[in-house]
CSV table of C-alpha atoms in Angstrom, one decimal:
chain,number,residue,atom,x,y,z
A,1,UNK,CA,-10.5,12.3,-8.1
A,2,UNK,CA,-12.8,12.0,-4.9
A,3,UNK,CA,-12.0,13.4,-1.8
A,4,UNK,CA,-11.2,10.6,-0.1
A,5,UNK,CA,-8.5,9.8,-2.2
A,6,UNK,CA,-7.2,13.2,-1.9
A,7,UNK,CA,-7.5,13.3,1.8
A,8,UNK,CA,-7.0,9.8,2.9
A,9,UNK,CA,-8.2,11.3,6.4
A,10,UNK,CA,-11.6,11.4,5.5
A,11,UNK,CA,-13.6,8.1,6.2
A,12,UNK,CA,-14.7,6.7,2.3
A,13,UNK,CA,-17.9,5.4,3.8
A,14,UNK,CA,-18.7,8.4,5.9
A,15,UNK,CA,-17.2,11.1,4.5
A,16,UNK,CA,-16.3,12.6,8.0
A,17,UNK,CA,-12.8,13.0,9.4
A,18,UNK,CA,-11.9,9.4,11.1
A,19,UNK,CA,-10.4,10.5,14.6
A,20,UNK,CA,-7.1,8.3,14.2
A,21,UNK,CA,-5.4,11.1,12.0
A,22,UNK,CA,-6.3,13.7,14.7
A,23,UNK,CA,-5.4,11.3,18.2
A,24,UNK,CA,-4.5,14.1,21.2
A,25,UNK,CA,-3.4,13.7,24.8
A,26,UNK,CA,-6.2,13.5,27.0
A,27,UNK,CA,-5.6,16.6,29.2
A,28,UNK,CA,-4.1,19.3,29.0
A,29,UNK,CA,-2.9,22.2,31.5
A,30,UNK,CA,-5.5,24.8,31.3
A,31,UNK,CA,-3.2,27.3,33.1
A,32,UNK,CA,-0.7,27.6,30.7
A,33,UNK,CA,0.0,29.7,28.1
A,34,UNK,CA,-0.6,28.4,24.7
A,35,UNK,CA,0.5,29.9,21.1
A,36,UNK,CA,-3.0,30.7,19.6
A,37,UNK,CA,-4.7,34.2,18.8
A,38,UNK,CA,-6.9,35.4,21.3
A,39,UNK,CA,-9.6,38.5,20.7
A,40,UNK,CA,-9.3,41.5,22.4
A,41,UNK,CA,-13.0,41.1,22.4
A,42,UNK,CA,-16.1,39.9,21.4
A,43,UNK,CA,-16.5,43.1,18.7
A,44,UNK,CA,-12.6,41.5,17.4
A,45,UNK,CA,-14.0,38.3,16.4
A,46,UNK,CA,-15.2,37.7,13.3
A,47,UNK,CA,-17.9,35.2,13.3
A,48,UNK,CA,-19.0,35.4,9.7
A,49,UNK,CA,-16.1,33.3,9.0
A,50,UNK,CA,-17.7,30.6,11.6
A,51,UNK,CA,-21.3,31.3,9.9
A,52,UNK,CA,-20.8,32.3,6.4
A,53,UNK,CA,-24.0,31.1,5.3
A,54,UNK,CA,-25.6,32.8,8.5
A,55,UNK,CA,-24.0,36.3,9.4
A,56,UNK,CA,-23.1,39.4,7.4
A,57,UNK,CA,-18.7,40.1,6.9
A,58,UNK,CA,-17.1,41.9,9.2
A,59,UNK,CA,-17.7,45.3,10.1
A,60,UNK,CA,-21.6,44.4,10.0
A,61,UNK,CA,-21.3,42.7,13.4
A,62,UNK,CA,-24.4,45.0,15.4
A,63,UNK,CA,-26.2,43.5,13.0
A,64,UNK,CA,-26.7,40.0,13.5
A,65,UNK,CA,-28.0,37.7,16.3
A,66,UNK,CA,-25.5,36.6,18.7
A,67,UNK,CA,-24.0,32.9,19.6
A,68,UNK,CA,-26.3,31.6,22.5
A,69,UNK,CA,-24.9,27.8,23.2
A,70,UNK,CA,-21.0,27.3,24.3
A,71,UNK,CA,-19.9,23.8,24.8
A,72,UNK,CA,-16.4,24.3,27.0
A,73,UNK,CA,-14.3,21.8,26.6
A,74,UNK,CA,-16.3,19.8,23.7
A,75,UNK,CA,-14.3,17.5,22.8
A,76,UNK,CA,-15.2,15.8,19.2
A,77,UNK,CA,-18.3,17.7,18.4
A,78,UNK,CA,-20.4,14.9,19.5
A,79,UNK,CA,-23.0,17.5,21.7
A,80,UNK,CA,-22.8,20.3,18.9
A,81,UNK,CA,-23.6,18.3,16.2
A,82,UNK,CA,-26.6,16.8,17.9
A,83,UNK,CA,-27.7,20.5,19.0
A,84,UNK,CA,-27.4,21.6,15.5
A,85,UNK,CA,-30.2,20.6,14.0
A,86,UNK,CA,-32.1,20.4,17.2
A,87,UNK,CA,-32.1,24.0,17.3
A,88,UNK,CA,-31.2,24.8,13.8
A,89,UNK,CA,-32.3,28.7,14.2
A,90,UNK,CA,-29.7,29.3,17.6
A,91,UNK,CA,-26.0,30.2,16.8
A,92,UNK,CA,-24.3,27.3,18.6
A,93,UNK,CA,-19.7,27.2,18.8
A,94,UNK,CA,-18.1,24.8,20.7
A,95,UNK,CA,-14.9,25.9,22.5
A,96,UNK,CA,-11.6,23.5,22.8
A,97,UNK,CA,-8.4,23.9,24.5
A,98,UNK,CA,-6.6,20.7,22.2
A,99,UNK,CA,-5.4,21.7,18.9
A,100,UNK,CA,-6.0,18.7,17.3
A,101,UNK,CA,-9.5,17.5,18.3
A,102,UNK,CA,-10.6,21.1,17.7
A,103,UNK,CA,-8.9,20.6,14.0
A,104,UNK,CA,-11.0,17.3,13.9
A,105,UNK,CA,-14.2,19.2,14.9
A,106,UNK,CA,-13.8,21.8,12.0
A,107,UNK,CA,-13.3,19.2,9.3
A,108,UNK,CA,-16.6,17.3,10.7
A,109,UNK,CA,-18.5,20.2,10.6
A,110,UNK,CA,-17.1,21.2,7.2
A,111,UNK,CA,-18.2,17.9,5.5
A,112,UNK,CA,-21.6,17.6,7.8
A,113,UNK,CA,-22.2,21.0,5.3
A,114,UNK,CA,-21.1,19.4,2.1
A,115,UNK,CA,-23.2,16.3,2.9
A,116,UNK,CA,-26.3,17.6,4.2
A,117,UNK,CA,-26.9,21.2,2.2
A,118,UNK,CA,-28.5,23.7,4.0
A,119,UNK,CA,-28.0,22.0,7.4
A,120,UNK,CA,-25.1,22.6,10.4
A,121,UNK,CA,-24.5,26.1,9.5
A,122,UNK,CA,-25.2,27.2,12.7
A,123,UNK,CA,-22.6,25.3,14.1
A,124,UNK,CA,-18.7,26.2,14.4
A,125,UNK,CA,-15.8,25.7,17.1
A,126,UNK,CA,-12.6,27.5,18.1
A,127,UNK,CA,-9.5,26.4,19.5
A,128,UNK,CA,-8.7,28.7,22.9
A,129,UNK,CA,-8.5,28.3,26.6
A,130,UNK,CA,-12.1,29.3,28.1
A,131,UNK,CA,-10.6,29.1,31.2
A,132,UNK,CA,-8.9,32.1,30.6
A,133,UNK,CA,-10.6,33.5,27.4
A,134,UNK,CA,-14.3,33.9,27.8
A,135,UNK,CA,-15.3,37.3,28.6
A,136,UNK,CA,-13.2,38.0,25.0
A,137,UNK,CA,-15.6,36.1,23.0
A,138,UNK,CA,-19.2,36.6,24.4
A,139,UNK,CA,-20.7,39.6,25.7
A,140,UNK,CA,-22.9,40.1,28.5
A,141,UNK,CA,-25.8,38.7,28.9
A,142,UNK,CA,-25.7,36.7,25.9
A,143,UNK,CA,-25.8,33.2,26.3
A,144,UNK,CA,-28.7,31.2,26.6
A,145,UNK,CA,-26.7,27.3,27.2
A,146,UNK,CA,-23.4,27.0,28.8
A,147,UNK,CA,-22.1,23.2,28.7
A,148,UNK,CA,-19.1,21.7,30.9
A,149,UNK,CA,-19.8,17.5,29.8
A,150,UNK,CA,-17.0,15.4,31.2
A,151,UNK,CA,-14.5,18.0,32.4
A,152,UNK,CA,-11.2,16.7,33.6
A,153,UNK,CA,-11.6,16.0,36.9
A,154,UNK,CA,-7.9,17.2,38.0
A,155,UNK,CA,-8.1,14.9,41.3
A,156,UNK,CA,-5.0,15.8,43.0
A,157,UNK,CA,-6.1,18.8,45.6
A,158,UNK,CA,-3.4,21.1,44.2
A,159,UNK,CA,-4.9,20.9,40.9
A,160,UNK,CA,-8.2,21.5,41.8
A,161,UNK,CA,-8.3,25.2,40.8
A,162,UNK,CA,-7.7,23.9,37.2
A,163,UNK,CA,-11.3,22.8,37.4
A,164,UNK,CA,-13.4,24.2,34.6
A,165,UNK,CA,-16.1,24.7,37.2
A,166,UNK,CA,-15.0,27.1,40.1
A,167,UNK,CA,-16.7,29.9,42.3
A,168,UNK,CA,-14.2,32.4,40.7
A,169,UNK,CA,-15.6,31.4,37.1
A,170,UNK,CA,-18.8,30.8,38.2
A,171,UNK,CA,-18.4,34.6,38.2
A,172,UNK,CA,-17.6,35.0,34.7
A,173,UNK,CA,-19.9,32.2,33.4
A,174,UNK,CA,-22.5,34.3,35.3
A,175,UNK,CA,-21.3,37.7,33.2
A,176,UNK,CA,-22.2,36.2,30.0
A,177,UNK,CA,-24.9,34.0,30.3
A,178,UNK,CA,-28.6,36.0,30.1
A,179,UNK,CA,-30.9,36.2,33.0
A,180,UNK,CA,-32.8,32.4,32.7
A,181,UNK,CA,-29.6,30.8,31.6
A,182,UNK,CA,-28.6,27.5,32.1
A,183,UNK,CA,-25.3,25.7,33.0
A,184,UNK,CA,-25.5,22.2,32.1
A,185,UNK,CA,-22.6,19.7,34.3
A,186,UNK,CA,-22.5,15.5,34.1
A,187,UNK,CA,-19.4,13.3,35.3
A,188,UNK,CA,-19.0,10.4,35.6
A,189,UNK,CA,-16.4,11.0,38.7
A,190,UNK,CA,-18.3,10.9,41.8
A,191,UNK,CA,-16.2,13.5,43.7
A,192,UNK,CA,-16.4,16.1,40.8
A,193,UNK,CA,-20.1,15.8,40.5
A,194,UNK,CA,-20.4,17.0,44.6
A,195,UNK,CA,-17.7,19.6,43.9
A,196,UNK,CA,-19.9,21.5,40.7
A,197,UNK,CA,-22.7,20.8,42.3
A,198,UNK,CA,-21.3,22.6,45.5
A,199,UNK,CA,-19.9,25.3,43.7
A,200,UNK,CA,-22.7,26.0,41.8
A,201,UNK,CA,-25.6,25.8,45.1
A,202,UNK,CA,-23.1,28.3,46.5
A,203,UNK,CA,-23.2,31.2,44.5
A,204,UNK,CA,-25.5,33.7,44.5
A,205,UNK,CA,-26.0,34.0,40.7
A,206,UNK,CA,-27.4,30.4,40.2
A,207,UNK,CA,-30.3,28.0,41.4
A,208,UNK,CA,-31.1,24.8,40.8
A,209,UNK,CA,-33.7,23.4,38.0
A,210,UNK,CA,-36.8,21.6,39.5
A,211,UNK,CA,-37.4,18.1,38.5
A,212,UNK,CA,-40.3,18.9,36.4
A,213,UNK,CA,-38.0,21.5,34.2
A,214,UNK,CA,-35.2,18.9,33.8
A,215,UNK,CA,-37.8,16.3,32.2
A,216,UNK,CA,-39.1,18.8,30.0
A,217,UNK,CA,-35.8,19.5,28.3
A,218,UNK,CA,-34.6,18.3,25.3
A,219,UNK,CA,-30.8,18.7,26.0
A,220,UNK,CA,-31.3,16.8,29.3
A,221,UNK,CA,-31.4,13.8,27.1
A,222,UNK,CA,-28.3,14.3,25.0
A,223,UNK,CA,-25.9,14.7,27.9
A,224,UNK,CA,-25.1,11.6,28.3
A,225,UNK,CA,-25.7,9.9,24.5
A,226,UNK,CA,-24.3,12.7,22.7
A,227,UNK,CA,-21.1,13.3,23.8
């Protein structure tokens, strides 16, 4: 029996998950509690079980290269999988407060493997709030890539402190991110765009790219086709 007939979720002509089985609200509250585990940190987590073709088990954790891309708030995978096999040597997660779409992003990632051996092993995703959460899963100075595509924009002024981006976590994005690193924003809500990009010209820890730098990255161009 194939597997699509034993998992009627999986597209027969694809062999990826279809996103109908795994629909989610759009939003959700970012300050709230929410029933998943959360690492005491980084040393806690065992990433071997992200990258088992990659990284040693548990307990060999000084011994393997760290995670250096985070896409907060990614969504379907859409950026990660694209980055995967554009930098298929760099340890890449994807981090997602919605249970289901980060259920959907495992199973596309799983069956990426089985179809394509060899390829998207450097590629995984956990479900928690990086709001709240990051300093437990990176540690400093790690980072390379940080990636906030399409946040929620939270337009009412009271909810503005739910944004992703913020001068208080601007603080802790700057913790784990290496000297050279790179936050990458896009919106396509006027308002929010001015808001990051005020937030970010305002802190000490970060500078803008030139022009020249922009055009000469590859990610630049997946931004807005990717994801």
């Amino acid at each position: 029996m194939s597997k699509t007939e034993v998992n009627p979720t999986i597209s027969k002509s694809t062999g990826l998950p279809r996103k109908r089985f795994y629909r989610a609200r759009a939003h959700s509250n970012p300050l709230s509690d929410s029933h998943f585990p959360v690492p005491i940190s980084p040393s806690h987590v065992d990433y071997s079980l992200h990258y088992p073709q990659l990284l040693p088990s548990s307990g060999q954790a000084d011994t393997f290269k760290k995670i250096q891309f985070a896409d907060v708030g990614c969504g379907f995978g859409g950026l990660l999988i694209s980055l995967s096999t554009l930098f298929p040597e760099t340890l890449m997660i994807g981090m997602e407060l919605r249970d289901k779409v980060t259920e959907y992003v495992k199973e596309r990632i799983l069956s990426l493997r089985v179809a394509n051996p060899g390829q998207y092993q450097n590629v995984s995703v956990v479900r928690t709030n990086s709001m709240k959460y990051i300093p437990n899963y990176f540690e400093k100075g790690t980072l390379s890539k940080m990636f906030f595509l399409f946040p929620d924009p939270h337009f009412k002024e009271k909810n503005h402190r739910r944004r992703v981006i913020s001068p208080f976590l601007l603080d802790e994005y700057a913790y784990v991110l290496e000297v050279g690193g790179i936050i990458y924003t896009i919106t396509d809500v006027e308002e929010l765009g001015y808001w990051m990009k005020s937030c970010l010209e305002n802190h000490r820890m970060f500078e803008a790219l030139t022009d020249k730098e922009l055009e000469a990255d590859a990610v630049v161009k997946l931004l807005s086709s990717a994801t």
